[in-house]
Amino acid sequence: MGKSLGNTEQDHSSKSGLMLEVREITKKFGDLVANDKVDFTIGHGEIHALLGENGAGKSTLVKMLYGSLQPNGGEIIWHGQPVQISSPSAARQIGIGMVFQHFSLFDSLSVADNIALSLDGGFSPAEIGEKALELSHSYGLPLNPDSIVGDLSVGERQRVEIVRCLLQNPQLIILDEPTSVLTPQEADNLFVTLERLKSEGRSILYISHRLDEVRRLCDRATVLRHGKVVGECDPSKETASSLANMMVGGEVEDISRQTGNAKGDEILLELKGISVPSASPFAMSLKNINLEMYGGQLLGIAGVAGNGQSEFFDLVSGEITIAENDKITMRGNPVGAVGINGRRQLGAAFVPEERLGHSAVPDLKLSENLLLARHVSDNAAFTGLGAIRYIMNEQLQQATKRICEVMDVRKSGTDPAASSLSGGNLQKFIMGRELDRQPSIMVVNQPTWGVDAGAAARVRQALIDLARSGSCVIVISQDLDEIFEISDVISVMSDGHLSKPEDASNMTREEIGLLMGGMADNDMDSAGVANAY
């Protein structure tokens, strides 16, 4: 780990040849073979994509490169020499850094404090904060070193992780879904950063399900399927479709949409002129939020991270309550002062953006996480007799199995802990858990974050189908392709304002970009109620 705090000078023995070679790496978890004699190489100054479906073995492989897991067989060659990477600290010491899909940050500490914990020492907090600020602005990933991490959006936390990694001066950087919570503009800035790192002789192992960016950015790609290498290619010579087909071993199904106006007659969700002050100096206040959602509608909400999306989700889900009970109604019932459980009992379902710790308890089994979301619902199979009895209930186990089958959740064991699943598979389970209830109101924050192309299509189709069944669905997403693909109407969050929903067929990326940047404030619906169509 370099004590230069981000100094770009490298001490490579040679800029030619291979930086990393993986030879027949194998990893088993009981009877499950997660990686089966995997071979691939990375050269100096190369951006190398690692592609595969959720559960293909990508996360397991990179965790072995970073020392979080140990292989059962094979070897890792670093700069021509066999190495044993016994821990993440050992990986950092030889020059391997990693930005995980699930963040490893302490919510109660500042950005600078979190960065300091990853360094060997010898730097004052002021030095760390100053260098982090300088590097973050230089790379187009702006941060406030004094911000408390718990007050940051997911997108802002991603920036902390990336800056923290860069400050460790790595030769090889492993990025696991780095743009999944970034806006297109933020992603473009990151790509500039990665090209700059490449020009310095550093290499990047890049994991992403956004295949267009893989085609744009990466020099080579290795494709995994069921733990085995099934191919290598030059992504720039492939299409997104051909890459997806390589990953899944077949054709990815297209999303089917019903054309025309599917809006029903009943208002299922209404917010009436709600303003909520920020909970902390680093949070966003909500300003005069008005919204009407009818059955049959799917609303996509776009916006730059940190503009009030998380606060809006908390307001609708009941994590934030307000004194004026009648300012929020669900199926005609006033719920402004009602918490999450009461809203769920009215048929609402919620999927927050952070999977581990918010959507699911990491150390609990999948069935137990299902129980936590079901025991207060209107489903009689999981109510009335208490958690202790139903934790062993056969119906609970059957429901867990059904959800995993419908959503193609790939896991080790019948009922493993939530933390044992890859990010994409855990997201599929959480989405399936809520969809299985057939809610009349569903609000989802980043539904396909870290999910492969095939699974993303399945999730998006399920949300469309739910809306077409008569429910109202709100999807908060930073993926504009996703917003346009599934939405009937589109709104934008900017500086705590929610713009009036507009028919998706009439919206352009340019218009959304202006709204996201707060440059079209005159178009913000700050007074009237949003009426779709």
Short mmCIF file of C-alpha atoms in Angstrom, two decimals:
data_model
loop_
_atom_site.label_atom_id
_atom_site.label_comp_id
_atom_site.label_asym_id
_atom_site.label_seq_id
_atom_site.Cartn_x
_atom_site.Cartn_y
_atom_site.Cartn_z
CA MET A 1 0.00 0.00 0.00
CA GLY A 2 1.54 3.28 -1.05
CA LYS A 3 1.97 5.95 1.59
CA SER A 4 1.79 8.56 -1.12
CA LEU A 5 -2.00 8.79 -0.66
CA GLY A 6 -2.85 8.42 -4.29
CA ASN A 7 0.52 9.15 -5.93
CA THR A 8 0.20 7.92 -9.51
CA GLU A 9 3.84 6.86 -9.91
CA GLN A 10 4.10 3.09 -10.10
CA ASP A 11 7.00 0.82 -9.14
CA HIS A 12 6.39 -1.89 -11.73
CA SER A 13 9.22 -4.20 -12.57
CA SER A 14 8.08 -4.11 -16.17
CA LYS A 15 5.29 -2.52 -18.17
CA SER A 16 5.35 -5.50 -20.54
CA GLY A 17 3.99 -8.99 -20.02
CA LEU A 18 1.27 -10.01 -17.59
CA MET A 19 0.35 -8.36 -14.33
CA LEU A 20 -1.90 -11.19 -13.15
CA GLU A 21 -2.38 -14.80 -14.20
CA VAL A 22 -4.97 -17.12 -12.69
CA ARG A 23 -4.34 -20.83 -13.27
CA GLU A 24 -7.05 -23.44 -12.66
CA ILE A 25 -8.43 -21.67 -9.60
CA THR A 26 -11.07 -23.80 -7.89
CA LYS A 27 -13.35 -22.97 -4.98
CA LYS A 28 -15.92 -25.26 -3.38
CA PHE A 29 -18.59 -24.63 -0.76
CA GLY A 30 -19.60 -28.11 0.32
CA ASP A 31 -20.91 -29.83 -2.80
CA LEU A 32 -21.22 -26.56 -4.70
CA VAL A 33 -18.33 -25.80 -7.06
CA ALA A 34 -18.37 -22.01 -7.30
CA ASN A 35 -15.23 -21.80 -9.45
CA ASP A 36 -14.15 -24.77 -11.53
CA LYS A 37 -10.53 -24.57 -12.77
CA VAL A 38 -10.78 -20.95 -13.89
CA ASP A 39 -8.00 -19.55 -16.11
CA PHE A 40 -7.54 -15.95 -17.25
CA THR A 41 -4.89 -13.25 -17.48
CA ILE A 42 -4.65 -9.47 -17.12
CA GLY A 43 -1.92 -7.40 -18.75
CA HIS A 44 -0.43 -4.09 -17.66
CA GLY A 45 -2.63 -1.12 -18.48
CA GLU A 46 -5.63 -3.30 -19.37
CA ILE A 47 -9.29 -2.95 -18.50
CA HIS A 48 -10.55 -6.53 -18.36
CA ALA A 49 -14.23 -7.37 -17.98
CA LEU A 50 -15.42 -10.35 -15.96
CA LEU A 51 -18.90 -11.26 -17.19
CA GLY A 52 -21.50 -13.78 -16.12
CA GLU A 53 -24.96 -14.23 -14.70
CA ASN A 54 -25.67 -13.78 -11.01
CA GLY A 55 -24.27 -16.89 -9.39
CA ALA A 56 -21.78 -17.57 -12.20
CA GLY A 57 -18.86 -17.34 -9.76
CA LYS A 58 -17.59 -13.80 -10.38
CA SER A 59 -17.78 -12.59 -6.77
CA THR A 60 -16.17 -15.76 -5.46
CA LEU A 61 -13.30 -15.41 -7.92
CA VAL A 62 -12.50 -11.79 -7.11
CA LYS A 63 -12.77 -12.43 -3.37
CA MET A 64 -9.96 -14.96 -3.77
CA LEU A 65 -7.89 -12.38 -5.66
CA TYR A 66 -8.49 -9.94 -2.82
CA GLY A 67 -7.76 -12.45 -0.06
CA SER A 68 -11.28 -12.59 1.39
CA LEU A 69 -11.55 -16.26 0.40
CA GLN A 70 -8.91 -18.95 -0.09
CA PRO A 71 -8.95 -21.29 -3.12
CA ASN A 72 -9.18 -25.06 -2.84
CA GLY A 73 -6.90 -25.48 -5.83
CA GLY A 74 -4.97 -23.67 -8.55
CA GLU A 75 -2.60 -20.74 -8.24
CA ILE A 76 -2.37 -16.97 -8.61
CA ILE A 77 0.63 -15.52 -10.43
CA TRP A 78 1.42 -11.85 -9.67
CA HIS A 79 4.08 -10.17 -11.81
CA GLY A 80 5.39 -13.59 -12.80
CA GLN A 81 5.63 -14.97 -9.26
CA PRO A 82 3.20 -17.37 -7.49
CA VAL A 83 1.57 -15.70 -4.50
CA GLN A 84 -0.71 -16.69 -1.65
CA ILE A 85 -3.06 -13.83 -0.82
CA SER A 86 -3.99 -14.63 2.76
CA SER A 87 -6.08 -11.54 3.51
CA PRO A 88 -7.32 -8.25 2.06
CA SER A 89 -4.44 -6.54 3.84
CA ALA A 90 -1.99 -8.83 2.04
CA ALA A 91 -3.71 -8.04 -1.26
CA ARG A 92 -3.39 -4.31 -0.68
CA GLN A 93 0.26 -4.67 0.29
CA ILE A 94 1.15 -6.25 -3.07
CA GLY A 95 -0.92 -3.70 -4.98
CA ILE A 96 -4.44 -5.12 -5.40
CA GLY A 97 -7.36 -2.90 -4.40
CA MET A 98 -11.07 -3.62 -4.56
CA VAL A 99 -14.35 -1.73 -4.50
CA PHE A 100 -17.07 -4.14 -3.41
CA GLN A 101 -20.64 -4.06 -4.63
CA HIS A 102 -21.79 -4.12 -1.00
CA PHE A 103 -20.10 -1.29 0.80
CA SER A 104 -17.81 -1.77 3.81
CA LEU A 105 -18.30 1.57 5.50
CA PHE A 106 -19.14 2.61 9.07
CA ASP A 107 -22.30 4.71 8.98
CA SER A 108 -21.53 6.62 12.17
CA LEU A 109 -18.08 7.80 11.03
CA SER A 110 -17.13 10.57 8.64
CA VAL A 111 -15.86 10.01 5.11
CA ALA A 112 -12.31 10.90 6.20
CA ASP A 113 -12.46 8.53 9.18
CA ASN A 114 -13.65 5.66 6.97
CA ILE A 115 -10.77 6.28 4.58
CA ALA A 116 -8.27 6.46 7.46
CA LEU A 117 -9.30 3.00 8.65
CA SER A 118 -8.14 1.50 5.35
CA LEU A 119 -4.67 3.09 5.46
CA ASP A 120 -1.58 1.84 7.30
CA GLY A 121 -1.28 5.02 9.33
CA GLY A 122 1.16 7.85 9.46
CA PHE A 123 -1.28 10.47 8.18
CA SER A 124 -3.27 12.99 10.16
CA PRO A 125 -7.05 13.23 9.66
CA ALA A 126 -6.53 16.62 8.08
CA GLU A 127 -4.04 15.20 5.56
CA ILE A 128 -6.39 12.37 4.69
CA GLY A 129 -9.35 14.68 4.28
CA GLU A 130 -7.37 17.12 2.17
CA LYS A 131 -6.02 14.43 -0.15
CA ALA A 132 -9.42 12.71 -0.44
CA LEU A 133 -11.03 16.02 -1.36
CA GLU A 134 -8.35 16.76 -3.94
CA LEU A 135 -8.48 13.29 -5.49
CA SER A 136 -12.29 13.13 -5.51
CA HIS A 137 -12.58 16.40 -7.41
CA SER A 138 -9.76 15.45 -9.76
CA TYR A 139 -11.57 12.23 -10.69
CA GLY A 140 -15.02 13.78 -10.93
CA LEU A 141 -16.31 12.01 -7.81
CA PRO A 142 -17.01 14.95 -5.46
CA LEU A 143 -17.06 14.23 -1.73
CA ASN A 144 -17.18 16.16 1.51
CA PRO A 145 -14.62 14.49 3.84
CA ASP A 146 -16.55 15.78 6.88
CA SER A 147 -19.86 14.19 5.84
CA ILE A 148 -21.19 11.38 8.02
CA VAL A 149 -21.46 8.24 5.88
CA GLY A 150 -24.86 7.35 7.34
CA ASP A 151 -26.25 10.55 5.84
CA LEU A 152 -25.01 9.81 2.31
CA SER A 153 -26.96 8.31 -0.56
CA VAL A 154 -25.84 4.99 -2.03
CA GLY A 155 -24.31 6.80 -4.99
CA GLU A 156 -22.28 9.02 -2.69
CA ARG A 157 -21.13 6.02 -0.67
CA GLN A 158 -19.93 4.42 -3.89
CA ARG A 159 -17.74 7.47 -4.47
CA VAL A 160 -16.25 7.05 -0.98
CA GLU A 161 -15.35 3.44 -1.76
CA ILE A 162 -13.72 4.34 -5.08
CA VAL A 163 -11.75 7.26 -3.66
CA ARG A 164 -10.66 5.14 -0.69
CA CYS A 165 -9.38 2.48 -3.06
CA LEU A 166 -7.49 4.99 -5.21
CA LEU A 167 -5.82 6.49 -2.15
CA GLN A 168 -4.26 3.07 -1.51
CA ASN A 169 -2.31 3.46 -4.77
CA PRO A 170 -3.20 0.04 -6.27
CA GLN A 171 -1.67 -1.50 -9.40
CA LEU A 172 -4.75 -3.67 -10.02
CA ILE A 173 -8.19 -2.32 -9.13
CA ILE A 174 -11.15 -4.71 -8.91
CA LEU A 175 -14.44 -2.90 -9.48
CA ASP A 176 -17.63 -4.85 -8.74
CA GLU A 177 -20.62 -3.13 -10.38
CA PRO A 178 -19.08 0.35 -9.99
CA THR A 179 -21.73 2.22 -11.99
CA SER A 180 -24.80 0.44 -10.67
CA VAL A 181 -25.72 3.41 -8.47
CA LEU A 182 -24.25 6.19 -10.63
CA THR A 183 -26.08 8.48 -13.00
CA PRO A 184 -25.00 8.44 -16.67
CA GLN A 185 -23.05 11.65 -16.08
CA GLU A 186 -21.30 10.20 -13.02
CA ALA A 187 -20.54 7.01 -14.96
CA ASP A 188 -19.02 9.05 -17.79
CA ASN A 189 -16.78 10.81 -15.27
CA LEU A 190 -15.75 7.44 -13.84
CA PHE A 191 -14.85 6.16 -17.31
CA VAL A 192 -12.54 9.15 -17.78
CA THR A 193 -10.92 8.23 -14.48
CA LEU A 194 -10.48 4.60 -15.50
CA GLU A 195 -8.92 5.56 -18.83
CA ARG A 196 -6.53 7.80 -16.94
CA LEU A 197 -5.59 4.97 -14.59
CA LYS A 198 -5.07 2.69 -17.58
CA SER A 199 -2.72 5.25 -19.17
CA GLU A 200 -0.68 5.19 -15.94
CA GLY A 201 -0.07 1.46 -16.40
CA ARG A 202 -2.61 0.34 -13.82
CA SER A 203 -5.06 -2.43 -14.66
CA ILE A 204 -8.73 -2.80 -13.85
CA LEU A 205 -10.77 -5.97 -13.44
CA TYR A 206 -14.25 -4.74 -14.24
CA ILE A 207 -17.45 -6.55 -13.26
CA SER A 208 -20.65 -5.10 -14.69
CA HIS A 209 -24.01 -6.16 -16.04
CA ARG A 210 -24.23 -2.98 -18.10
CA LEU A 211 -22.99 -4.47 -21.31
CA ASP A 212 -22.95 -1.28 -23.36
CA GLU A 213 -20.41 0.21 -20.98
CA VAL A 214 -18.36 -2.99 -21.12
CA ARG A 215 -18.27 -2.68 -24.91
CA ARG A 216 -17.25 0.96 -24.63
CA LEU A 217 -14.61 0.61 -21.94
CA CYS A 218 -13.03 -2.84 -21.78
CA ASP A 219 -10.14 -4.25 -23.79
CA ARG A 220 -10.97 -7.92 -23.18
CA ALA A 221 -13.70 -9.93 -21.48
CA THR A 222 -13.71 -13.31 -19.79
CA VAL A 223 -17.14 -14.95 -19.55
CA LEU A 224 -18.10 -17.29 -16.70
CA ARG A 225 -21.08 -19.62 -16.66
CA HIS A 226 -21.81 -21.95 -13.73
CA GLY A 227 -18.32 -21.39 -12.36
CA LYS A 228 -16.45 -22.20 -15.57
CA VAL A 229 -14.81 -20.03 -18.21
CA VAL A 230 -16.90 -20.41 -21.37
CA GLY A 231 -15.23 -17.82 -23.55
CA GLU A 232 -13.05 -14.77 -24.03
CA CYS A 233 -13.68 -11.92 -26.46
CA ASP A 234 -13.01 -8.35 -27.47
CA PRO A 235 -16.19 -6.61 -26.19
CA SER A 236 -15.89 -3.80 -28.74
CA LYS A 237 -16.45 -6.37 -31.50
CA GLU A 238 -19.58 -7.78 -29.84
CA THR A 239 -23.09 -6.44 -29.36
CA ALA A 240 -24.76 -6.16 -25.98
CA SER A 241 -27.09 -8.91 -27.12
CA SER A 242 -24.29 -11.28 -28.14
CA LEU A 243 -22.51 -10.69 -24.81
CA ALA A 244 -25.73 -11.41 -22.91
CA ASN A 245 -26.25 -14.58 -24.90
CA MET A 246 -22.71 -15.73 -24.06
CA MET A 247 -23.42 -15.16 -20.39
CA VAL A 248 -26.71 -17.05 -20.24
CA GLY A 249 -26.02 -19.64 -22.95
CA GLY A 250 -29.11 -18.65 -24.92
CA GLU A 251 -31.38 -15.79 -25.92
CA VAL A 252 -32.40 -13.18 -23.33
CA GLU A 253 -36.15 -12.65 -23.46
CA ASP A 254 -37.46 -9.26 -24.55
CA ILE A 255 -39.74 -7.31 -22.23
CA SER A 256 -43.39 -7.32 -23.25
CA ARG A 257 -45.47 -4.20 -22.67
CA GLN A 258 -49.13 -3.45 -23.12
CA THR A 259 -49.58 -0.38 -25.28
CA GLY A 260 -52.15 2.30 -24.63
CA ASN A 261 -53.55 3.80 -21.44
CA ALA A 262 -53.67 1.28 -18.58
CA LYS A 263 -54.58 3.86 -15.95
CA GLY A 264 -57.46 2.77 -13.73
CA ASP A 265 -60.14 4.84 -12.04
CA GLU A 266 -59.04 4.43 -8.41
CA ILE A 267 -56.34 6.53 -6.72
CA LEU A 268 -54.26 4.03 -4.76
CA LEU A 269 -51.60 6.41 -3.47
CA GLU A 270 -51.77 10.16 -2.91
CA LEU A 271 -49.32 12.68 -1.45
CA LYS A 272 -50.63 16.20 -0.88
CA GLY A 273 -48.19 19.10 -0.67
CA ILE A 274 -45.74 17.48 1.74
CA SER A 275 -42.58 19.23 2.88
CA VAL A 276 -40.15 17.50 5.23
CA PRO A 277 -37.04 19.19 6.65
CA SER A 278 -33.73 17.37 6.29
CA ALA A 279 -32.92 15.03 9.13
CA SER A 280 -29.26 16.10 9.18
CA PRO A 281 -26.98 18.71 7.62
CA PHE A 282 -26.04 16.22 4.90
CA ALA A 283 -29.54 14.94 4.08
CA MET A 284 -32.02 16.45 1.60
CA SER A 285 -35.26 18.17 2.56
CA LEU A 286 -38.41 17.36 0.60
CA LYS A 287 -40.26 20.35 -0.83
CA ASN A 288 -43.99 20.39 -1.54
CA ILE A 289 -44.30 16.81 -2.83
CA ASN A 290 -47.55 16.19 -4.71
CA LEU A 291 -48.45 12.92 -6.40
CA GLU A 292 -51.48 10.91 -7.45
CA MET A 293 -50.97 7.29 -8.45
CA TYR A 294 -53.80 5.30 -10.01
CA GLY A 295 -54.09 1.56 -10.34
CA GLY A 296 -52.44 0.29 -13.52
CA GLN A 297 -49.71 2.96 -13.55
CA LEU A 298 -45.96 2.50 -13.41
CA LEU A 299 -44.08 5.69 -12.52
CA GLY A 300 -40.33 5.91 -13.06
CA ILE A 301 -38.46 8.47 -10.94
CA ALA A 302 -35.06 9.58 -12.27
CA GLY A 303 -32.51 11.82 -10.62
CA VAL A 304 -28.91 12.38 -9.60
CA ALA A 305 -28.04 10.54 -6.38
CA GLY A 306 -28.59 12.60 -3.25
CA ASN A 307 -31.44 14.77 -4.55
CA GLY A 308 -34.12 13.39 -2.26
CA GLN A 309 -34.85 9.95 -3.71
CA SER A 310 -34.00 8.15 -0.45
CA GLU A 311 -36.01 10.63 1.60
CA PHE A 312 -38.96 10.25 -0.80
CA PHE A 313 -38.78 6.46 -0.44
CA ASP A 314 -38.69 6.78 3.36
CA LEU A 315 -41.71 9.11 3.25
CA VAL A 316 -43.82 6.74 1.16
CA SER A 317 -42.71 3.59 2.99
CA GLY A 318 -43.38 5.01 6.45
CA GLU A 319 -39.78 5.14 7.65
CA ILE A 320 -40.49 8.86 7.86
CA THR A 321 -43.92 9.74 9.27
CA ILE A 322 -45.64 13.12 9.42
CA ALA A 323 -48.13 14.56 11.85
CA GLU A 324 -50.70 15.41 9.16
CA ASN A 325 -52.21 11.94 8.76
CA ASP A 326 -54.43 12.80 5.78
CA LYS A 327 -51.60 14.21 3.65
CA ILE A 328 -50.71 10.66 2.57
CA THR A 329 -53.42 8.18 1.64
CA MET A 330 -53.20 4.56 0.55
CA ARG A 331 -56.33 3.04 -0.96
CA GLY A 332 -58.24 5.93 0.57
CA ASN A 333 -56.86 5.41 4.07
CA PRO A 334 -54.92 8.27 5.74
CA VAL A 335 -51.45 6.97 6.61
CA GLY A 336 -49.24 10.03 7.10
CA ALA A 337 -48.64 9.15 10.75
CA VAL A 338 -48.72 5.39 10.14
CA GLY A 339 -45.47 3.39 10.10
CA ILE A 340 -44.22 0.70 7.76
CA ASN A 341 -46.15 -2.20 9.27
CA GLY A 342 -49.46 -0.37 9.05
CA ARG A 343 -48.86 0.53 5.43
CA ARG A 344 -47.86 -3.03 4.57
CA GLN A 345 -51.12 -4.24 6.12
CA LEU A 346 -52.93 -2.02 3.62
CA GLY A 347 -51.29 -3.94 0.77
CA ALA A 348 -48.15 -1.87 0.19
CA ALA A 349 -44.70 -3.32 -0.50
CA PHE A 350 -41.31 -1.63 -0.37
CA VAL A 351 -37.82 -2.52 -1.63
CA PRO A 352 -35.10 -0.08 -0.47
CA GLU A 353 -31.87 0.40 -2.40
CA GLU A 354 -29.56 -1.10 0.21
CA ARG A 355 -29.95 -4.87 0.26
CA LEU A 356 -27.90 -6.05 3.23
CA GLY A 357 -28.96 -4.45 6.48
CA HIS A 358 -32.02 -2.66 5.10
CA SER A 359 -33.86 -5.05 2.81
CA ALA A 360 -32.49 -8.16 4.51
CA VAL A 361 -30.76 -9.15 7.75
CA PRO A 362 -27.41 -10.61 6.62
CA ASP A 363 -27.07 -13.40 9.20
CA LEU A 364 -30.67 -14.64 9.00
CA LYS A 365 -31.80 -17.37 6.63
CA LEU A 366 -33.86 -16.52 3.57
CA SER A 367 -36.98 -18.00 5.18
CA GLU A 368 -36.40 -15.90 8.30
CA ASN A 369 -36.02 -12.77 6.20
CA LEU A 370 -39.26 -13.69 4.48
CA LEU A 371 -40.92 -14.06 7.87
CA LEU A 372 -39.81 -10.58 8.95
CA ALA A 373 -41.52 -9.11 5.90
CA ARG A 374 -44.64 -11.28 6.16
CA HIS A 375 -45.65 -11.57 9.78
CA VAL A 376 -47.48 -8.23 9.74
CA SER A 377 -48.96 -8.60 6.28
CA ASP A 378 -52.52 -9.50 5.39
CA ASN A 379 -51.44 -13.03 4.42
CA ALA A 380 -53.11 -15.34 6.92
CA ALA A 381 -50.49 -18.04 6.42
CA PHE A 382 -47.95 -15.96 8.32
CA THR A 383 -50.04 -14.16 10.95
CA GLY A 384 -51.77 -14.86 14.21
CA LEU A 385 -49.51 -17.34 15.98
CA GLY A 386 -46.25 -15.46 16.34
CA ALA A 387 -42.77 -15.61 14.91
CA ILE A 388 -41.46 -18.58 16.93
CA ARG A 389 -43.99 -21.03 15.50
CA TYR A 390 -43.86 -19.77 11.94
CA ILE A 391 -40.09 -19.78 11.73
CA MET A 392 -40.45 -23.55 11.35
CA ASN A 393 -43.73 -23.41 9.42
CA GLU A 394 -43.90 -25.56 6.32
CA GLN A 395 -45.80 -22.86 4.46
CA LEU A 396 -42.93 -20.45 5.10
CA GLN A 397 -40.44 -22.92 3.66
CA GLN A 398 -42.70 -23.54 0.66
CA ALA A 399 -43.03 -19.81 0.05
CA THR A 400 -39.25 -19.39 0.21
CA LYS A 401 -38.80 -22.21 -2.29
CA ARG A 402 -41.48 -20.78 -4.59
CA ILE A 403 -39.87 -17.33 -4.60
CA CYS A 404 -36.44 -18.76 -5.36
CA GLU A 405 -37.82 -20.82 -8.23
CA VAL A 406 -39.86 -18.01 -9.78
CA MET A 407 -36.98 -15.52 -9.58
CA ASP A 408 -34.24 -18.08 -10.38
CA VAL A 409 -32.36 -17.36 -7.14
CA ARG A 410 -29.11 -19.32 -7.19
CA LYS A 411 -27.85 -20.26 -3.76
CA SER A 412 -25.80 -22.79 -1.81
CA GLY A 413 -28.10 -24.97 0.25
CA THR A 414 -31.84 -25.06 0.72
CA ASP A 415 -32.17 -22.09 3.05
CA PRO A 416 -28.86 -20.23 3.38
CA ALA A 417 -28.13 -16.95 5.14
CA ALA A 418 -28.90 -13.83 3.13
CA SER A 419 -25.24 -12.76 3.27
CA SER A 420 -24.15 -15.93 1.45
CA LEU A 421 -25.94 -14.93 -1.76
CA SER A 422 -24.32 -12.86 -4.47
CA GLY A 423 -25.65 -9.31 -4.69
CA GLY A 424 -27.76 -10.01 -7.75
CA ASN A 425 -29.28 -13.18 -6.33
CA LEU A 426 -30.14 -11.46 -3.06
CA GLN A 427 -31.83 -8.68 -5.04
CA LYS A 428 -33.85 -11.27 -6.96
CA PHE A 429 -34.96 -12.87 -3.69
CA ILE A 430 -35.97 -9.53 -2.13
CA MET A 431 -37.90 -8.52 -5.24
CA GLY A 432 -39.57 -11.93 -5.35
CA ARG A 433 -40.43 -11.73 -1.66
CA GLU A 434 -42.39 -8.53 -2.20
CA LEU A 435 -43.89 -9.44 -5.58
CA ASP A 436 -45.12 -12.75 -4.16
CA ARG A 437 -47.59 -10.80 -2.00
CA GLN A 438 -49.20 -9.25 -5.10
CA PRO A 439 -49.22 -5.81 -3.44
CA SER A 440 -51.62 -3.13 -4.58
CA ILE A 441 -48.92 -0.46 -4.08
CA MET A 442 -45.24 -1.16 -4.67
CA VAL A 443 -42.30 1.23 -4.32
CA VAL A 444 -38.84 0.04 -5.38
CA ASN A 445 -35.53 1.88 -5.14
CA GLN A 446 -32.96 0.66 -7.74
CA PRO A 447 -34.70 -2.64 -8.66
CA THR A 448 -31.95 -4.10 -10.84
CA TRP A 449 -28.83 -2.81 -9.11
CA GLY A 450 -26.13 -5.44 -9.76
CA VAL A 451 -28.50 -7.83 -11.53
CA ASP A 452 -27.50 -9.59 -14.76
CA ALA A 453 -29.25 -8.98 -18.08
CA GLY A 454 -31.52 -12.00 -17.91
CA ALA A 455 -32.54 -11.41 -14.31
CA ALA A 456 -33.02 -7.67 -14.93
CA ALA A 457 -35.44 -8.48 -17.73
CA ARG A 458 -37.32 -10.82 -15.39
CA VAL A 459 -37.55 -8.19 -12.64
CA ARG A 460 -38.66 -5.44 -15.02
CA GLN A 461 -41.27 -7.69 -16.60
CA ALA A 462 -42.60 -8.59 -13.15
CA LEU A 463 -42.99 -4.90 -12.26
CA ILE A 464 -44.79 -4.20 -15.55
CA ASP A 465 -47.06 -7.19 -15.02
CA LEU A 466 -47.87 -6.05 -11.48
CA ALA A 467 -48.92 -2.63 -12.78
CA ARG A 468 -50.97 -4.21 -15.54
CA SER A 469 -52.77 -6.32 -12.95
CA GLY A 470 -54.15 -3.10 -11.44
CA SER A 471 -51.52 -2.15 -8.87
CA CYS A 472 -49.63 1.13 -8.85
CA VAL A 473 -45.85 0.81 -9.04
CA ILE A 474 -43.17 3.43 -8.38
CA VAL A 475 -39.62 2.66 -9.50
CA ILE A 476 -36.78 4.94 -8.41
CA SER A 477 -33.83 4.29 -10.70
CA GLN A 478 -30.63 5.94 -11.86
CA ASP A 479 -30.63 3.79 -15.00
CA LEU A 480 -32.31 5.88 -17.70
CA ASP A 481 -32.53 2.89 -20.03
CA GLU A 482 -34.54 1.12 -17.34
CA ILE A 483 -36.73 4.18 -16.74
CA PHE A 484 -37.65 4.42 -20.42
CA GLU A 485 -38.07 0.66 -20.80
CA ILE A 486 -40.68 0.14 -18.08
CA SER A 487 -42.34 3.48 -17.27
CA ASP A 488 -45.77 4.70 -18.26
CA VAL A 489 -44.97 8.11 -16.77
CA ILE A 490 -41.71 9.69 -15.65
CA SER A 491 -40.83 12.17 -12.90
CA VAL A 492 -37.49 13.58 -11.78
CA MET A 493 -36.19 14.29 -8.28
CA SER A 494 -34.02 17.42 -8.08
CA ASP A 495 -33.07 19.30 -4.94
CA GLY A 496 -35.94 17.73 -3.03
CA HIS A 497 -38.57 18.57 -5.66
CA LEU A 498 -40.58 15.98 -7.57
CA SER A 499 -41.45 17.06 -11.08
CA LYS A 500 -44.90 16.49 -12.50
CA PRO A 501 -45.17 13.02 -14.07
CA GLU A 502 -45.19 13.18 -17.85
CA ASP A 503 -46.14 10.52 -20.37
CA ALA A 504 -42.94 8.53 -21.00
CA SER A 505 -43.53 8.50 -24.74
CA ASN A 506 -43.33 12.30 -24.77
CA MET A 507 -40.14 12.59 -22.68
CA THR A 508 -36.60 12.79 -24.07
CA ARG A 509 -33.26 12.15 -22.40
CA GLU A 510 -32.40 15.80 -22.88
CA GLU A 511 -35.52 16.93 -21.00
CA ILE A 512 -34.83 14.48 -18.20
CA GLY A 513 -31.21 15.62 -18.07
CA LEU A 514 -32.30 19.23 -17.65
CA LEU A 515 -34.67 18.29 -14.86
CA MET A 516 -32.01 16.15 -13.18
CA GLY A 517 -29.61 19.08 -13.27
CA GLY A 518 -32.19 21.44 -11.79
CA MET A 519 -32.06 23.63 -14.89
CA ALA A 520 -35.75 23.43 -15.66
CA ASP A 521 -37.20 24.57 -12.35
CA ASN A 522 -40.07 26.29 -14.14
CA ASP A 523 -41.28 22.87 -15.16
CA MET A 524 -41.29 21.61 -11.59
CA ASP A 525 -44.78 20.95 -10.34
CA SER A 526 -44.49 22.91 -7.13
CA ALA A 527 -48.16 23.67 -6.75
CA GLY A 528 -50.48 21.37 -8.65
CA VAL A 529 -51.12 17.72 -8.13
CA ALA A 530 -49.41 15.44 -10.62
CA ASN A 531 -51.94 13.94 -13.01
CA ALA A 532 -50.52 11.30 -15.31
CA TYR A 533 -51.61 11.05 -18.94
#
